Coordinates of C-alpha atoms (C1' of nucleotides) in Angstrom, one line a residue:
Chain A
X12 CA -14.2 45.3 -4.9
X13 CA -15.9 47.7 -2.9
X14 CA -15.2 48.7 0.7
X15 CA -15.6 46.5 3.4
X16 CA -18.2 45.8 6.1
X17 CA -16.5 43.6 9.0
X18 CA -13.0 43.6 7.9
X19 CA -10.0 45.5 9.3
X20 CA -6.9 46.4 7.8
X21 CA -4.5 43.8 8.3
X22 CA -1.2 44.6 8.3
X23 CA 1.8 42.1 6.5
X24 CA 4.0 42.5 8.7
X25 CA 2.3 40.1 10.9
X26 CA 2.6 37.2 8.4
X27 CA 5.3 35.5 8.8
X28 CA 5.8 33.4 5.3
X29 CA 8.1 31.3 6.7
X30 CA 6.3 30.3 9.4
X31 CA 3.0 28.9 7.5
X32 CA 5.3 27.3 5.5
X33 CA 6.8 25.4 8.3
X34 CA 3.2 24.7 9.7
X35 CA 2.0 23.5 6.7
X36 CA 4.6 21.2 6.0
X37 CA 3.8 19.7 9.1
X38 CA 0.2 19.2 9.2
X39 CA 1.0 17.7 6.0
X40 CA 2.9 15.1 7.6
X41 CA -0.1 14.6 10.0
X42 CA -2.3 14.8 7.1
X43 CA -2.9 10.4 7.1
X44 CA -4.1 8.6 9.7
X45 CA -1.6 5.7 9.2
X46 CA 0.7 8.6 10.3
X47 CA -1.0 10.2 13.5
X48 CA -1.4 6.1 14.2
X49 CA 2.3 5.8 13.9
X50 CA 3.1 9.0 15.6
X51 CA 0.7 7.5 18.6
X52 CA 2.0 4.2 19.0
X53 CA 5.6 5.7 19.2
X54 CA 4.4 7.8 21.5
X55 CA 3.1 5.5 23.8
X56 CA 6.2 3.8 24.0
X57 CA 9.3 4.5 27.0
X58 CA 12.0 4.3 24.3
X59 CA 11.3 3.5 20.1
X60 CA 10.1 0.7 18.9
X61 CA 11.9 -1.0 15.1
X62 CA 10.1 -2.6 12.4
X63 CA 7.3 -3.8 14.3
X64 CA 5.5 -0.3 13.8
X65 CA 5.0 -2.7 10.0
X66 CA 3.1 -5.3 12.1
X67 CA 0.9 -3.2 14.0
X68 CA -0.3 -1.5 11.4
X69 CA -2.3 -3.2 8.6
X70 CA 0.3 -2.0 5.5
X71 CA 3.5 -3.3 3.7
X72 CA 6.8 -2.3 4.7
X73 CA 8.0 0.0 1.8
X74 CA 4.5 1.9 2.8
X75 CA 5.3 2.0 6.7
X76 CA 9.2 2.7 5.8
X77 CA 7.8 5.8 3.4
X78 CA 5.2 7.3 5.8
X79 CA 7.7 6.6 8.7
X80 CA 10.1 8.9 6.4
X81 CA 7.9 11.6 6.4
X82 CA 7.2 12.0 9.5
X83 CA 11.1 12.1 10.0
X84 CA 11.3 14.8 7.5
X85 CA 8.8 16.7 9.3
X86 CA 11.3 16.3 12.5
X87 CA 8.3 14.7 14.6
X88 CA 10.4 12.1 14.7
X89 CA 14.5 10.1 15.5
X90 CA 16.1 7.6 14.0
X91 CA 18.9 6.0 15.9
X92 CA 20.4 3.2 14.1
X93 CA 20.6 -0.5 15.7
X94 CA 21.7 -2.5 13.3
X95 CA 20.6 -4.5 11.8
X96 CA 17.3 -2.5 13.2
X97 CA 16.1 1.1 13.4
X98 CA 14.7 2.2 16.7
X99 CA 12.1 5.2 16.0
X100 CA 11.2 7.7 18.5
X101 CA 9.3 10.7 18.7
X102 CA 10.4 14.2 18.7
X103 CA 8.4 15.8 21.5
X104 CA 10.4 19.5 20.9
X105 CA 9.2 19.8 17.5
X106 CA 5.4 18.0 18.5
X107 CA 5.6 20.8 21.4
X108 CA 6.9 23.5 18.9
X109 CA 4.6 22.5 16.3
X110 CA 1.5 23.0 18.9
X111 CA 3.2 26.8 20.2
X112 CA 3.4 27.5 16.3
X113 CA -0.5 27.1 15.7
X114 CA -0.8 28.6 18.6
X115 CA 0.8 31.8 18.4
X116 CA -0.4 31.8 14.3
X117 CA -3.9 31.5 14.9
X118 CA -4.0 33.3 18.3
X119 CA -5.6 30.7 20.8
Chain B
X17 CA 9.2 -11.2 13.2
X18 CA 11.7 -11.4 15.7
X19 CA 11.3 -10.7 19.3
X20 CA 11.6 -6.8 20.1
X21 CA 13.8 -4.8 21.4
X22 CA 13.3 -1.8 22.7
X23 CA 9.7 -2.5 22.2
X24 CA 6.8 -2.3 25.1
X25 CA 3.2 -4.1 24.6
X26 CA 0.7 -1.5 23.0
X27 CA -2.3 -1.7 23.7
X28 CA -4.6 -1.3 21.1
X29 CA -7.7 0.0 23.7
X30 CA -6.0 3.1 23.9
X31 CA -6.0 3.6 20.1
X32 CA -9.3 5.8 19.4
X33 CA -9.6 5.4 15.6
X34 CA -12.0 8.2 15.6
X35 CA -9.9 10.4 16.9
X36 CA -6.9 10.1 14.6
X37 CA -9.2 10.0 11.7
X38 CA -10.5 13.5 12.6
X39 CA -6.7 14.6 13.5
X40 CA -5.6 13.8 9.9
X41 CA -8.5 15.2 8.5
X42 CA -7.9 18.7 10.1
X43 CA -4.2 18.6 9.5
X44 CA -5.2 18.1 6.0
X45 CA -7.1 21.3 6.0
X46 CA -4.4 23.3 7.7
X47 CA -1.8 21.0 5.0
X48 CA -1.6 23.9 2.7
X49 CA 0.1 27.4 2.8
X50 CA -2.5 29.0 1.2
X51 CA -5.2 27.5 4.1
X52 CA -2.7 29.0 6.7
X53 CA -2.5 32.1 5.4
X54 CA -6.9 32.5 5.0
X55 CA -7.1 31.3 8.7
X56 CA -4.3 33.6 10.1
X57 CA -5.2 36.4 8.2
X58 CA -9.4 35.7 9.8
X59 CA -7.7 35.4 13.1
X60 CA -6.3 38.7 13.2
X61 CA -10.1 40.0 12.4
X62 CA -12.0 41.0 15.5
X63 CA -15.4 39.9 13.8
X64 CA -14.9 38.5 9.8
X65 CA -13.7 39.1 6.3
X66 CA -15.9 38.6 3.6
X67 CA -14.5 37.8 -0.3
X68 CA -11.7 40.4 0.4
X69 CA -9.5 37.7 1.3
X70 CA -9.0 37.0 -2.0
X71 CA -7.5 40.4 -2.6
X72 CA -5.3 39.8 -0.2
X73 CA -4.5 36.6 -1.8
X74 CA -2.8 35.9 -4.9
X75 CA -5.4 33.6 -5.9
X76 CA -8.1 33.3 -8.3
X77 CA -11.6 33.8 -6.7
X78 CA -12.6 30.1 -7.4
X79 CA -9.3 28.7 -5.7
X80 CA -9.8 30.8 -2.4
X81 CA -13.7 29.8 -2.2
X82 CA -12.1 26.0 -2.8
X83 CA -10.2 26.7 -0.1
X84 CA -12.6 28.3 2.4
X85 CA -14.7 25.4 2.3
X86 CA -12.1 22.8 3.0
X87 CA -11.2 24.9 6.2
X88 CA -15.2 25.3 6.6
X89 CA -15.7 21.1 6.5
X90 CA -13.2 20.8 8.7
X91 CA -14.6 23.0 11.5
X92 CA -12.2 25.7 11.4
X93 CA -14.1 28.6 10.3
X94 CA -17.8 30.1 10.5
X95 CA -20.0 31.5 7.5
X96 CA -22.2 34.4 8.0
X97 CA -24.9 35.0 5.2
X98 CA -24.3 39.0 4.7
X99 CA -26.1 39.3 1.1
X100 CA -24.3 39.5 -1.3
X101 CA -21.4 39.3 0.6
X102 CA -20.3 36.1 3.6
X103 CA -18.6 36.8 6.8
X104 CA -15.7 34.1 7.4
X105 CA -14.3 34.0 11.1
X106 CA -12.3 31.4 12.6
X107 CA -13.7 29.1 15.5
X108 CA -11.7 29.0 17.8
X109 CA -13.0 26.2 19.7
X110 CA -12.6 24.3 17.2
X111 CA -9.2 24.8 17.0
X112 CA -8.7 25.6 20.3
X113 CA -10.2 21.6 20.1
X114 CA -7.4 20.0 17.8
X115 CA -5.0 21.5 19.6
X116 CA -5.7 19.8 22.4
X117 CA -6.3 16.3 20.5
X118 CA -2.9 16.7 19.2
X119 CA -1.5 17.2 22.9
X120 CA -3.7 14.6 23.9
X121 CA -2.8 12.0 21.3
X122 CA 0.8 12.7 21.8
X123 CA 0.8 13.2 24.9
X124 CA 3.0 16.2 25.1
Chain C
dG13 C1' -39.1 42.0 -13.6
dG14 C1' -34.3 43.3 -14.6
dA15 C1' -29.7 44.3 -13.6
dG16 C1' -26.1 44.1 -10.6
dT17 C1' -22.3 41.6 -6.8
dA18 C1' -20.4 38.0 -4.5
dT19 C1' -20.0 33.4 -4.2
dA20 C1' -20.2 28.4 -5.5
dT21 C1' -19.7 25.0 -8.7
dC22 C1' -18.4 22.4 -12.8
dG23 C1' -15.5 21.1 -15.9
dT24 C1' -10.9 20.6 -17.2
dT25 C1' -6.0 19.9 -16.7
dT26 C1' -1.5 18.9 -14.4
dA27 C1' 0.7 17.9 -10.1
dT28 C1' 1.0 15.5 -6.0
dC29 C1' 0.2 11.2 -3.2
dG30 C1' -0.6 6.1 -1.3
dA31 C1' -0.2 2.2 -1.8
dC32 C1' 2.2 -2.5 -3.1
dG33 C1' 6.3 -6.0 -4.7
dA34 C1' 10.0 -6.0 -7.0
dT35 C1' 14.8 -4.7 -5.5
dA36 C1' 18.3 -2.7 -3.9
dT37 C1' 21.4 -1.3 0.8
dA38 C1' 24.0 -1.9 5.0
dC39 C1' 25.7 -4.5 8.4
dG40 C1' 26.0 -8.5 11.7
dG41 C1' 27.2 -12.8 12.4
dA42 C1' 28.5 -17.8 11.1
Chain D
dT22 C1' 33.3 -14.2 3.1
dC23 C1' 28.5 -15.6 2.2
dC24 C1' 24.1 -15.1 4.5
dG25 C1' 20.6 -14.0 6.4
dT26 C1' 17.9 -10.0 8.6
dA27 C1' 15.8 -5.2 9.1
dT28 C1' 14.9 -0.7 6.3
dA29 C1' 15.1 1.8 2.0
dT30 C1' 14.1 2.7 -2.7
dC31 C1' 12.4 2.1 -7.0
dG32 C1' 8.9 1.9 -10.3
dT33 C1' 4.1 2.0 -12.0
dC34 C1' -0.6 2.6 -11.5
dG35 C1' -5.4 4.1 -9.4
dA36 C1' -6.8 8.5 -6.4
dT37 C1' -7.3 12.9 -5.3
dA38 C1' -5.5 17.7 -4.6
dA39 C1' -4.9 22.1 -6.9
dA40 C1' -5.8 25.6 -10.0
dC41 C1' -8.4 27.8 -13.2
dG42 C1' -11.5 30.2 -16.0
dA43 C1' -16.4 29.9 -17.1
dT44 C1' -20.8 29.3 -15.4
dA45 C1' -24.5 29.0 -12.2
dT46 C1' -26.4 30.3 -7.9
dA47 C1' -28.9 33.6 -5.0
dC48 C1' -29.6 37.7 -3.1
dT49 C1' -30.6 43.0 -3.1
dC50 C1' -31.8 47.2 -5.0
dC51 C1' -33.4 49.5 -8.7

DNA sequence: GGAGTATATCGTTTATCGACGATATACGGA
DNA sequence: TCCGTATATCGTCGATAAACGATATACTCC
């Protein structure tokens, strides 16, 4: 360890660990092409889609279900039960919140 | 497969596979708390930081180096060699581009 | 040329992810 | 009540990620 050349002092106070964790967790939910695609499809629908998402994407039903669970856990989508189907839709406020968190974290 | 209830037809033309892939790849680079933290630290610096990042974070030098490589590969940071150090800084245009890609993909 | 310094790479181990088929669940309707 | 349908969960396997210590690399300065 030597003295810094181009480093200003960093104040730990500006590090909000919870926010960082949330940003990372949500980014992880976006970190797969299939999930980006699913989100995009849902965002393009006025209402919601059922398991037709499975047909829109070349993956097994169980795989799609898992991707949807991850997106749901991240808060990016909502699931409305319409037996026997489930109607998924994007949660725009949470998507916007991610966007905001991203911008504010990195001072864009 | 049955007829849809709440699904409108989806046009594959609006699916830009390259963009989806890029969004996923960049999201993956953000999908770790240590990398979010590193980016945040760098974004808070006027210029750049050297390997002091290693000291700012409780991880081994080799681990931090790997995280930095991932961020660099994603285009989120720039590395300027100042032997024997390397000065890292955020690439704001790429961060902003991610933001834009995110917004436009999901129609926010 | 040799020593010192900062960063990158390698090799290993453990943990997590992604995909699938098979099966369970939870309901609506005949 | 039993059947069909849509979704969720389970178990497994191969692939990838994350962490570390040890070592290599690539310079600067004596």
